Tab-separated table of N, CA and C in Angstrom:
chain	number	residue	atom	x	y	z
S	143	MET	N	21.893	33.798	4.700
S	143	MET	CA	20.852	32.497	4.815
S	143	MET	C	20.392	32.752	3.442
S	144	THR	N	19.682	33.867	2.943
S	144	THR	CA	19.077	33.683	1.283
S	144	THR	C	19.788	33.351	0.732
S	145	ASP	N	21.106	33.570	0.592
S	145	ASP	CA	22.088	32.769	-0.136
S	145	ASP	C	22.298	31.706	-0.707
S	146	GLU	N	22.404	31.283	0.518
S	146	GLU	CA	22.385	29.993	0.883
S	146	GLU	C	21.183	29.030	-0.013
S	147	ARG	N	19.959	29.258	0.482
S	147	ARG	CA	18.838	29.015	-0.064
S	147	ARG	C	18.611	28.907	-1.532
S	148	ASP	N	19.116	30.356	-1.894
S	148	ASP	CA	19.090	30.221	-3.534
S	148	ASP	C	20.010	29.551	-4.251
S	149	GLU	N	20.948	29.393	-3.445
S	149	GLU	CA	22.186	28.471	-4.244
S	149	GLU	C	21.421	27.124	-4.033
S	150	VAL	N	20.811	26.396	-3.335
S	150	VAL	CA	20.196	25.260	-3.263
S	150	VAL	C	19.147	25.092	-4.417
S	151	LEU	N	18.557	26.082	-4.578
S	151	LEU	CA	17.230	25.816	-5.385
S	151	LEU	C	17.553	26.156	-6.535
S	152	ALA	N	18.713	26.748	-7.174
S	152	ALA	CA	19.662	26.773	-8.262
S	152	ALA	C	19.935	25.547	-8.833
S	153	ASN	N	20.441	24.517	-7.836
S	153	ASN	CA	20.802	23.375	-8.191
S	153	ASN	C	19.865	22.431	-8.180
S	154	GLN	N	18.475	22.730	-8.269
S	154	GLN	CA	17.471	21.883	-8.355
S	154	GLN	C	16.996	21.425	-9.967
S	155	PRO	N	16.670	20.491	-10.133
S	155	PRO	CA	16.155	19.906	-11.692
S	155	PRO	C	15.026	20.844	-11.968
S	156	ASP	N	14.697	21.216	-13.304
S	156	ASP	CA	13.614	21.965	-13.566
S	156	ASP	C	12.674	21.030	-13.529
S	157	ALA	N	11.141	21.258	-13.343
S	157	ALA	CA	10.042	20.367	-13.344
S	157	ALA	C	10.151	19.349	-14.402
S	158	GLY	N	10.134	19.774	-15.788
S	158	GLY	CA	10.453	18.760	-16.773
S	158	GLY	C	11.633	18.137	-16.824
S	159	GLU	N	12.539	18.253	-16.368
S	159	GLU	CA	13.886	17.664	-16.220
S	159	GLU	C	13.882	16.366	-15.206
S	160	THR	N	14.398	15.266	-15.900
S	160	THR	CA	14.949	14.363	-15.060
S	160	THR	C	16.146	14.188	-14.788
S	161	PRO	N	16.485	13.714	-13.229
S	161	PRO	CA	17.600	13.587	-12.743
S	161	PRO	C	18.201	12.717	-13.208
S	162	ASP	N	19.830	12.728	-13.515
S	162	ASP	CA	20.765	11.771	-13.956
S	162	ASP	C	20.315	10.421	-13.519
S	163	ALA	N	20.629	10.634	-12.156
S	163	ALA	CA	20.344	8.920	-11.570
S	163	ALA	C	19.198	8.164	-12.252
S	164	VAL	N	18.052	8.918	-12.081
S	164	VAL	CA	16.927	8.360	-12.864
S	164	VAL	C	17.111	7.663	-14.199
S	165	GLU	N	18.193	8.796	-15.403
S	165	GLU	CA	18.251	8.361	-16.637
S	165	GLU	C	18.970	6.950	-16.730
S	166	THR	N	19.797	6.954	-15.841
S	166	THR	CA	21.142	5.893	-15.552
S	166	THR	C	20.231	4.652	-15.271
S	167	ASP	N	19.818	4.844	-14.201
S	167	ASP	CA	18.732	3.482	-13.797
S	167	ASP	C	17.878	3.040	-14.840
S	168	SER	N	17.338	3.877	-15.412
S	168	SER	CA	16.228	3.231	-16.679
S	168	SER	C	16.972	2.615	-17.705
S	169	ALA	N	18.137	3.331	-18.084
S	169	ALA	CA	19.015	3.056	-19.172
S	169	ALA	C	19.498	1.667	-18.905
S	170	ALA	N	19.740	1.227	-17.311
S	170	ALA	CA	20.251	-0.047	-17.157
S	170	ALA	C	18.889	-1.018	-17.297
S	171	LEU	N	17.661	-0.759	-17.073
S	171	LEU	CA	16.540	-1.420	-17.032
S	171	LEU	C	16.210	-1.912	-18.233
S	172	ASN	N	16.630	-1.213	-19.288
S	172	ASN	CA	16.202	-1.158	-20.608
S	172	ASN	C	17.352	-1.704	-21.735
S	173	GLY	N	18.241	-2.255	-20.977
S	173	GLY	CA	19.293	-2.949	-21.727
S	173	GLY	C	19.195	-4.430	-22.307
S	174	ASP	N	19.555	-5.012	-23.246
S	174	ASP	CA	19.687	-6.259	-23.704
S	174	ASP	C	19.714	-7.445	-22.877
S	175	GLN	N	19.741	-8.521	-23.208
S	175	GLN	CA	19.578	-9.810	-22.429
S	175	GLN	C	20.858	-10.023	-22.015
S	176	ASP	N	21.975	-10.086	-22.549
S	176	ASP	CA	23.245	-9.615	-22.368
S	176	ASP	C	23.673	-8.848	-21.054
S	177	SER	N	23.429	-7.735	-21.198
S	177	SER	CA	23.526	-7.081	-20.048
S	177	SER	C	23.039	-7.328	-18.888
S	178	GLY	N	21.715	-8.104	-18.871
S	178	GLY	CA	21.011	-8.671	-17.887
S	178	GLY	C	21.660	-9.721	-17.100
S	179	ALA	N	22.295	-10.581	-18.064
S	179	ALA	CA	23.372	-11.770	-17.369
S	179	ALA	C	24.527	-11.163	-16.431
S	180	GLU	N	24.968	-10.093	-17.177
S	180	GLU	CA	26.181	-9.196	-16.751
S	180	GLU	C	25.746	-8.711	-15.264
S	181	ALA	N	24.610	-7.928	-15.382
S	181	ALA	CA	24.328	-7.583	-14.398
S	181	ALA	C	23.763	-8.471	-12.938
S	182	SER	N	23.296	-9.738	-13.585
S	182	SER	CA	22.843	-10.737	-12.560
S	182	SER	C	24.372	-11.151	-11.747
S	183	GLU	N	25.339	-11.453	-12.940
S	183	GLU	CA	26.505	-11.615	-11.941
S	183	GLU	C	27.156	-10.821	-11.094
S	184	GLU	N	26.951	-9.791	-11.820
S	184	GLU	CA	27.791	-8.537	-10.854
S	184	GLU	C	26.670	-8.714	-9.523
S	185	ALA	N	25.407	-8.487	-9.717
S	185	ALA	CA	24.732	-8.517	-8.362
S	185	ALA	C	25.227	-9.729	-7.462
S	186	THR	N	25.282	-11.177	-7.823
S	186	THR	CA	25.831	-11.837	-7.036
S	186	THR	C	27.165	-11.634	-6.530
S	187	GLU	N	27.984	-11.290	-7.218
S	187	GLU	CA	29.489	-11.158	-6.501
S	187	GLU	C	29.151	-9.786	-5.576
S	188	SER	N	28.648	-8.781	-6.144
S	188	SER	CA	28.633	-7.930	-4.796
S	188	SER	C	27.906	-8.060	-3.427
S	189	LEU	N	27.095	-8.824	-3.632
S	189	LEU	CA	26.378	-9.481	-2.663
S	189	LEU	C	27.379	-10.555	-1.757
S	190	ARG	N	27.894	-11.357	-2.512
S	190	ARG	CA	29.178	-12.256	-1.612
S	190	ARG	C	30.215	-11.155	-1.280
S	191	GLU	N	30.896	-10.231	-1.654
S	191	GLU	CA	31.633	-9.061	-1.274
S	191	GLU	C	31.138	-8.813	0.134
S	192	LEU	N	29.574	-8.177	-0.113
S	192	LEU	CA	29.016	-7.174	1.149
S	192	LEU	C	29.382	-8.438	2.367
S	193	VAL	N	28.709	-9.541	1.942
S	193	VAL	CA	28.522	-10.780	3.400
S	193	VAL	C	30.079	-10.535	3.726
S	194	THR	N	31.129	-10.920	2.839
S	194	THR	CA	32.299	-11.148	3.343
S	194	THR	C	33.064	-10.225	3.970
S	195	TYR	N	32.786	-9.373	3.310
S	195	TYR	CA	33.196	-8.050	4.449
S	195	TYR	C	32.583	-7.990	5.822
S	196	LEU	N	31.181	-7.951	6.075
S	196	LEU	CA	30.681	-7.920	7.356
S	196	LEU	C	31.366	-8.709	8.177
S	197	VAL	N	31.110	-10.005	7.573
S	197	VAL	CA	31.636	-11.406	8.743
S	197	VAL	C	32.853	-11.196	8.850
S	198	ASN	N	33.842	-10.803	7.787
S	198	ASN	CA	35.529	-11.029	8.036
S	198	ASN	C	35.806	-9.740	9.187
S	199	SER	N	34.706	-8.656	9.020
S	199	SER	CA	34.967	-7.803	10.107
S	199	SER	C	34.497	-8.269	11.578
S	200	LEU	N	33.853	-9.215	11.857
S	200	LEU	CA	33.263	-9.731	12.791
S	200	LEU	C	34.269	-10.881	13.682
S	201	VAL	N	34.891	-11.591	13.327
S	201	VAL	CA	35.688	-12.767	13.287
S	201	VAL	C	37.052	-12.352	13.756
S	202	ASP	N	37.446	-13.513	14.387
S	202	ASP	CA	38.951	-13.267	14.511
S	202	ASP	C	40.021	-14.006	13.554
S	203	GLU	N	39.563	-15.046	12.985
S	203	GLU	CA	40.271	-15.751	11.992
S	203	GLU	C	39.454	-15.640	10.655
S	204	PRO	N	39.541	-14.634	9.666
S	204	PRO	CA	38.508	-14.322	8.474
S	204	PRO	C	38.999	-15.539	7.759
S	205	GLU	N	40.126	-16.059	7.576
S	205	GLU	CA	40.497	-17.216	6.797
S	205	GLU	C	39.394	-18.735	6.997
S	206	THR	N	39.131	-18.602	8.014
S	206	THR	CA	38.405	-19.962	8.482
S	206	THR	C	36.789	-19.615	8.042
S	207	VAL	N	36.462	-18.499	7.404
S	207	VAL	CA	34.978	-18.318	6.787
S	207	VAL	C	34.707	-18.810	5.573
S	208	GLU	N	33.857	-19.850	5.266
S	208	GLU	CA	33.598	-20.000	3.858
S	208	GLU	C	32.079	-19.458	3.441
S	209	ILE	N	32.153	-19.126	2.409
S	209	ILE	CA	31.126	-18.491	1.985
S	209	ILE	C	30.522	-18.870	0.359
S	210	ASP	N	29.534	-19.739	0.445
S	210	ASP	CA	29.149	-20.507	-0.798
S	210	ASP	C	27.789	-19.492	-1.413
S	211	VAL	N	27.720	-19.009	-2.562
S	211	VAL	CA	26.423	-18.107	-3.010
S	211	VAL	C	26.048	-18.941	-4.020
S	212	SER	N	24.649	-19.148	-4.278
S	212	SER	CA	24.044	-19.584	-5.395
S	212	SER	C	22.959	-18.953	-5.516
S	213	ARG	N	22.599	-18.951	-7.135
S	213	ARG	CA	21.286	-18.123	-7.624
S	213	ARG	C	20.419	-18.871	-8.380
S	214	ARG	N	19.225	-18.788	-8.146
S	214	ARG	CA	18.140	-19.679	-8.794
S	214	ARG	C	17.177	-18.388	-9.003
S	215	GLY	N	17.048	-18.116	-10.290
S	215	GLY	CA	15.982	-16.913	-10.473
S	215	GLY	C	16.068	-15.676	-10.023
S	216	PRO	N	15.162	-15.089	-9.276
S	216	PRO	CA	15.205	-14.073	-8.487
S	216	PRO	C	15.544	-14.267	-6.991
S	217	SER	N	16.192	-15.371	-6.707
S	217	SER	CA	16.683	-15.864	-5.493
S	217	SER	C	18.242	-16.155	-5.424
S	218	VAL	N	18.755	-15.470	-4.318
S	218	VAL	CA	20.221	-15.582	-4.120
S	218	VAL	C	20.230	-16.318	-2.626
S	219	HIS	N	20.800	-17.721	-2.567
S	219	HIS	CA	21.072	-18.320	-1.435
S	219	HIS	C	22.590	-18.198	-1.043
S	220	ILE	N	22.580	-17.361	0.171
S	220	ILE	CA	24.243	-17.441	0.850
S	220	ILE	C	24.382	-18.522	1.805
S	221	GLN	N	25.284	-19.248	1.935
S	221	GLN	CA	25.427	-20.150	3.031
S	221	GLN	C	26.820	-20.223	3.529
S	222	MET	N	26.870	-19.939	4.871
S	222	MET	CA	28.273	-19.383	5.496
S	222	MET	C	28.529	-20.360	6.412
S	223	ARG	N	29.804	-20.934	6.618
S	223	ARG	CA	30.282	-21.920	7.403
S	223	ARG	C	31.475	-21.275	8.022
S	224	LEU	N	31.368	-21.330	9.407
S	224	LEU	CA	32.528	-20.927	10.073
S	224	LEU	C	32.773	-21.883	11.469
S	225	PRO	N	34.077	-21.957	12.139
S	225	PRO	CA	33.948	-22.540	13.229
S	225	PRO	C	33.060	-22.346	14.269
S	226	GLU	N	33.183	-23.455	15.448
S	226	GLU	CA	32.196	-23.050	16.498
S	226	GLU	C	32.532	-21.650	17.137
S	227	GLY	N	33.756	-21.498	17.456
S	227	GLY	CA	34.338	-20.555	18.448
S	227	GLY	C	33.926	-18.995	17.633
S	228	GLU	N	33.936	-18.947	16.519
S	228	GLU	CA	33.441	-17.920	15.773
S	228	GLU	C	32.032	-17.514	15.528
S	229	LEU	N	31.054	-18.924	15.894
S	229	LEU	CA	29.921	-18.516	15.621
S	229	LEU	C	28.926	-17.582	16.134
S	230	GLY	N	29.272	-17.302	17.366
S	230	GLY	CA	28.420	-16.636	18.378
S	230	GLY	C	28.700	-15.086	18.070
S	231	LYS	N	30.194	-15.039	17.554
S	231	LYS	CA	30.282	-13.399	16.879
S	231	LYS	C	29.504	-13.012	15.830
S	232	VAL	N	29.234	-14.205	15.248
S	232	VAL	CA	28.190	-13.831	13.886
S	232	VAL	C	26.766	-13.523	14.112
S	233	ILE	N	26.202	-14.745	15.208
S	233	ILE	CA	24.909	-14.583	15.370
S	233	ILE	C	24.518	-13.584	16.370
S	234	GLY	N	25.504	-13.258	17.407
S	234	GLY	CA	25.232	-12.316	18.223
S	234	GLY	C	24.231	-13.108	19.458
S	235	ARG	N	24.122	-11.929	20.655
S	235	ARG	CA	23.229	-12.384	21.396
S	235	ARG	C	21.578	-12.011	21.263
S	236	GLY	N	20.917	-13.723	21.259
S	236	GLY	CA	19.611	-13.745	20.605
S	236	GLY	C	19.621	-13.553	18.982
S	237	GLY	N	20.531	-13.442	18.419
S	237	GLY	CA	20.489	-13.429	16.885
S	237	GLY	C	20.479	-12.213	16.402
S	238	ARG	N	20.801	-11.084	17.105
S	238	ARG	CA	20.634	-9.676	16.796
S	238	ARG	C	21.784	-9.526	15.336
S	239	ILE	N	22.909	-9.990	15.698
S	239	ILE	CA	23.841	-9.374	14.790
S	239	ILE	C	23.426	-10.300	13.557
S	240	ALA	N	23.161	-11.428	13.532
S	240	ALA	CA	22.702	-12.319	12.200
S	240	ALA	C	21.392	-11.834	11.562
S	241	LYS	N	20.594	-11.216	12.586
S	241	LYS	CA	19.415	-10.429	11.861
S	241	LYS	C	20.011	-9.252	11.298
S	242	ALA	N	20.967	-8.281	11.605
S	242	ALA	CA	21.058	-6.994	11.030
S	242	ALA	C	21.893	-7.317	9.970
S	243	ILE	N	22.763	-8.419	9.675
S	243	ILE	CA	23.423	-8.963	8.391
S	243	ILE	C	22.239	-9.226	7.315
S	244	ARG	N	21.136	-10.458	7.893
S	244	ARG	CA	20.089	-10.520	6.789
S	244	ARG	C	19.596	-9.217	6.522
S	245	THR	N	19.330	-8.210	7.540
S	245	THR	CA	18.455	-7.011	6.768
S	245	THR	C	19.445	-6.487	5.829
S	246	VAL	N	20.706	-5.899	5.945
S	246	VAL	CA	21.533	-5.440	5.068
S	246	VAL	C	21.294	-6.165	3.785
S	247	LEU	N	21.651	-7.540	3.816
S	247	LEU	CA	21.654	-8.488	2.576
S	247	LEU	C	20.156	-7.732	1.973
S	248	LEU	N	19.469	-8.028	2.532
S	248	LEU	CA	17.640	-7.715	2.158
S	248	LEU	C	17.656	-6.586	1.316
S	249	ILE	N	18.355	-5.299	2.060
S	249	ILE	CA	18.401	-4.128	1.209
S	249	ILE	C	19.212	-4.184	0.112
S	250	ALA	N	20.404	-4.818	-0.025
S	250	ALA	CA	21.296	-4.820	-1.191
S	250	ALA	C	20.800	-5.542	-1.969
S	251	GLY	N	19.963	-6.353	-1.946
S	251	GLY	CA	19.288	-7.578	-2.919
S	251	GLY	C	18.086	-6.866	-3.520
S	252	SER	N	17.425	-5.837	-2.785
S	252	SER	CA	16.582	-5.346	-3.168
S	252	SER	C	16.731	-4.228	-4.581
S	253	LYS	N	18.268	-3.668	-4.270
S	253	LYS	CA	18.774	-2.805	-5.327
S	253	LYS	C	18.759	-3.700	-6.803
S	254	TYR	N	19.033	-5.155	-6.556
S	254	TYR	CA	18.904	-5.712	-7.923
S	254	TYR	C	17.756	-6.456	-7.953
S	255	HIS	N	16.472	-6.188	-7.261
S	255	HIS	CA	15.397	-7.049	-7.387
S	255	HIS	C	15.307	-8.611	-7.222
S	256	LEU	N	16.166	-8.671	-5.939
S	256	LEU	CA	16.281	-10.203	-5.719
S	256	LEU	C	16.249	-10.522	-4.202
S	257	ARG	N	15.773	-11.652	-3.970
S	257	ARG	CA	15.391	-12.295	-2.598
S	257	ARG	C	16.687	-12.660	-2.306
S	258	VAL	N	17.211	-12.626	-0.855
S	258	VAL	CA	18.342	-13.105	-0.510
S	258	VAL	C	18.086	-13.482	0.774
S	259	SER	N	18.863	-15.050	0.988
S	259	SER	CA	18.623	-15.731	2.193
S	259	SER	C	19.832	-16.125	2.631
S	260	LEU	N	20.081	-16.314	3.880
S	260	LEU	CA	21.472	-16.672	4.535
S	260	LEU	C	21.422	-17.586	5.542
S	261	ASP	N	22.134	-18.555	5.444
S	261	ASP	CA	22.132	-19.719	6.575
S	261	ASP	C	23.608	-19.789	7.173
S	262	ILE	N	23.778	-19.756	8.130
S	262	ILE	CA	24.919	-19.731	8.936
S	262	ILE	C	24.756	-21.019	9.639
S	263	GLU	N	26.000	-21.496	9.248
S	263	GLU	CA	26.539	-22.918	10.068
S	263	GLU	C	27.744	-23.044	10.505
S	264	SER	N	27.958	-24.204	11.510
S	264	SER	CA	29.287	-24.578	11.958
S	264	SER	C	29.770	-25.874	10.874
Protein backbone atom coordinates (compact mmCIF):
# COMPACT_ATOMS: atom_id res chain seq x y z
CA MET A 1 0.00 0.00 0.00
CA THR A 2 2.78 2.40 0.90
CA ASP A 3 4.65 1.59 -2.32
CA GLU A 4 1.62 2.54 -4.43
CA ARG A 5 1.23 5.85 -2.58
CA ASP A 6 4.94 6.64 -2.97
CA GLU A 7 4.70 5.92 -6.70
CA VAL A 8 1.71 8.25 -7.10
CA LEU A 9 3.45 11.00 -5.15
CA ALA A 10 6.62 10.57 -7.23
CA ASN A 11 4.62 11.20 -10.41
CA GLN A 12 3.13 14.49 -9.12
CA PRO A 13 4.63 17.73 -10.52
CA ASP A 14 6.73 19.83 -8.15
CA ALA A 15 5.15 22.96 -6.68
CA GLY A 16 6.88 25.27 -9.19
CA GLU A 17 6.44 22.96 -12.16
CA THR A 18 3.64 23.52 -14.71
CA PRO A 19 1.83 20.40 -15.97
CA ASP A 20 2.31 19.67 -19.69
CA ALA A 21 -1.39 20.11 -20.48
CA VAL A 22 -1.39 23.65 -19.11
CA GLU A 23 1.67 24.58 -21.18
CA THR A 24 0.03 23.20 -24.32
CA ASP A 25 -3.23 25.07 -23.70
CA SER A 26 -1.49 28.37 -22.98
CA ALA A 27 0.62 27.96 -26.12
CA ALA A 28 -2.56 27.51 -28.15
CA LEU A 29 -4.11 30.60 -26.57
CA ASN A 30 -1.05 32.74 -27.26
CA GLY A 31 -0.84 31.78 -30.96
CA ASP A 32 -1.14 34.26 -33.85
CA GLN A 33 -4.36 35.18 -35.70
CA ASP A 34 -3.85 32.56 -38.44
CA SER A 35 -3.77 29.75 -35.93
CA GLY A 36 -6.90 31.27 -34.34
CA ALA A 37 -8.74 31.02 -37.66
CA GLU A 38 -7.53 27.45 -38.08
CA ALA A 39 -8.65 26.64 -34.55
CA SER A 40 -12.03 28.18 -35.35
CA GLU A 41 -12.46 25.93 -38.38
CA GLU A 42 -11.24 22.96 -36.38
CA ALA A 43 -13.74 23.72 -33.60
CA THR A 44 -16.64 24.02 -36.03
CA GLU A 45 -15.69 20.79 -37.77
CA SER A 46 -15.28 18.98 -34.44
CA LEU A 47 -18.76 20.04 -33.37
CA ARG A 48 -20.18 18.90 -36.72
CA GLU A 49 -18.51 15.50 -36.34
CA LEU A 50 -19.74 15.17 -32.77
CA VAL A 51 -23.40 15.89 -33.56
CA THR A 52 -23.22 13.68 -36.67
CA TYR A 53 -21.87 10.79 -34.62
CA LEU A 54 -24.47 11.19 -31.88
CA VAL A 55 -27.45 11.47 -34.22
CA ASN A 56 -26.32 8.73 -36.61
CA SER A 57 -26.08 6.41 -33.59
CA LEU A 58 -29.76 7.05 -32.82
CA VAL A 59 -31.47 6.84 -36.22
CA ASP A 60 -32.13 3.86 -38.49
CA GLU A 61 -31.25 5.69 -41.72
CA PRO A 62 -28.25 8.01 -41.09
CA GLU A 63 -28.08 8.99 -44.77
CA THR A 64 -31.39 10.87 -44.40
CA VAL A 65 -30.00 13.25 -41.75
CA GLU A 66 -28.90 16.70 -42.93
CA ILE A 67 -26.70 18.81 -40.67
CA ASP A 68 -25.78 22.43 -41.41
CA VAL A 69 -23.32 24.32 -39.22
CA SER A 70 -22.91 28.09 -39.32
CA ARG A 71 -20.62 30.27 -37.25
CA ARG A 72 -21.01 33.91 -36.30
CA GLY A 73 -18.43 35.23 -33.87
CA PRO A 74 -18.38 33.15 -30.69
CA SER A 75 -21.64 31.37 -31.60
CA VAL A 76 -22.14 28.19 -33.58
CA HIS A 77 -25.61 27.31 -34.84
CA ILE A 78 -26.31 23.71 -35.82
CA GLN A 79 -29.45 23.01 -37.82
CA MET A 80 -30.49 19.40 -38.21
CA ARG A 81 -33.17 18.11 -40.58
CA LEU A 82 -34.45 14.57 -40.56
CA PRO A 83 -37.55 12.63 -41.67
CA GLU A 84 -40.67 12.55 -39.47
CA GLY A 85 -40.09 8.87 -38.64
CA GLU A 86 -36.66 9.57 -37.20
CA LEU A 87 -37.61 12.74 -35.33
CA GLY A 88 -38.88 10.98 -32.20
CA LYS A 89 -35.68 8.96 -31.87
CA VAL A 90 -33.58 12.12 -31.75
CA ILE A 91 -35.92 14.22 -29.59
CA GLY A 92 -36.89 11.45 -27.17
CA ARG A 93 -39.70 11.32 -24.63
CA GLY A 94 -40.23 14.78 -23.23
CA GLY A 95 -37.22 16.05 -25.19
CA ARG A 96 -34.74 14.22 -22.99
CA ILE A 97 -32.46 12.99 -25.79
CA ALA A 98 -32.44 16.39 -27.51
CA LYS A 99 -31.60 18.03 -24.18
CA ALA A 100 -28.76 15.56 -23.63
CA ILE A 101 -27.36 16.27 -27.11
CA ARG A 102 -27.55 20.02 -26.45
CA THR A 103 -25.76 19.54 -23.13
CA VAL A 104 -22.94 17.57 -24.77
CA LEU A 105 -22.62 20.26 -27.46
CA LEU A 106 -22.57 22.98 -24.80
CA ILE A 107 -19.71 21.25 -23.00
CA ALA A 108 -17.81 20.56 -26.24
CA GLY A 109 -18.29 24.17 -27.34
CA SER A 110 -16.96 25.47 -24.04
CA LYS A 111 -13.64 23.81 -24.84
CA TYR A 112 -13.34 26.27 -27.74
CA HIS A 113 -15.05 29.17 -25.89
CA LEU A 114 -18.09 28.93 -28.19
CA ARG A 115 -21.83 29.08 -27.57
CA VAL A 116 -23.57 26.28 -29.44
CA SER A 117 -27.26 26.13 -30.35
CA LEU A 118 -29.08 23.20 -31.95
CA ASP A 119 -32.32 23.26 -33.93
CA ILE A 120 -34.00 19.98 -34.85
CA GLU A 121 -36.65 19.99 -37.56
CA SER A 122 -38.30 17.61 -40.00
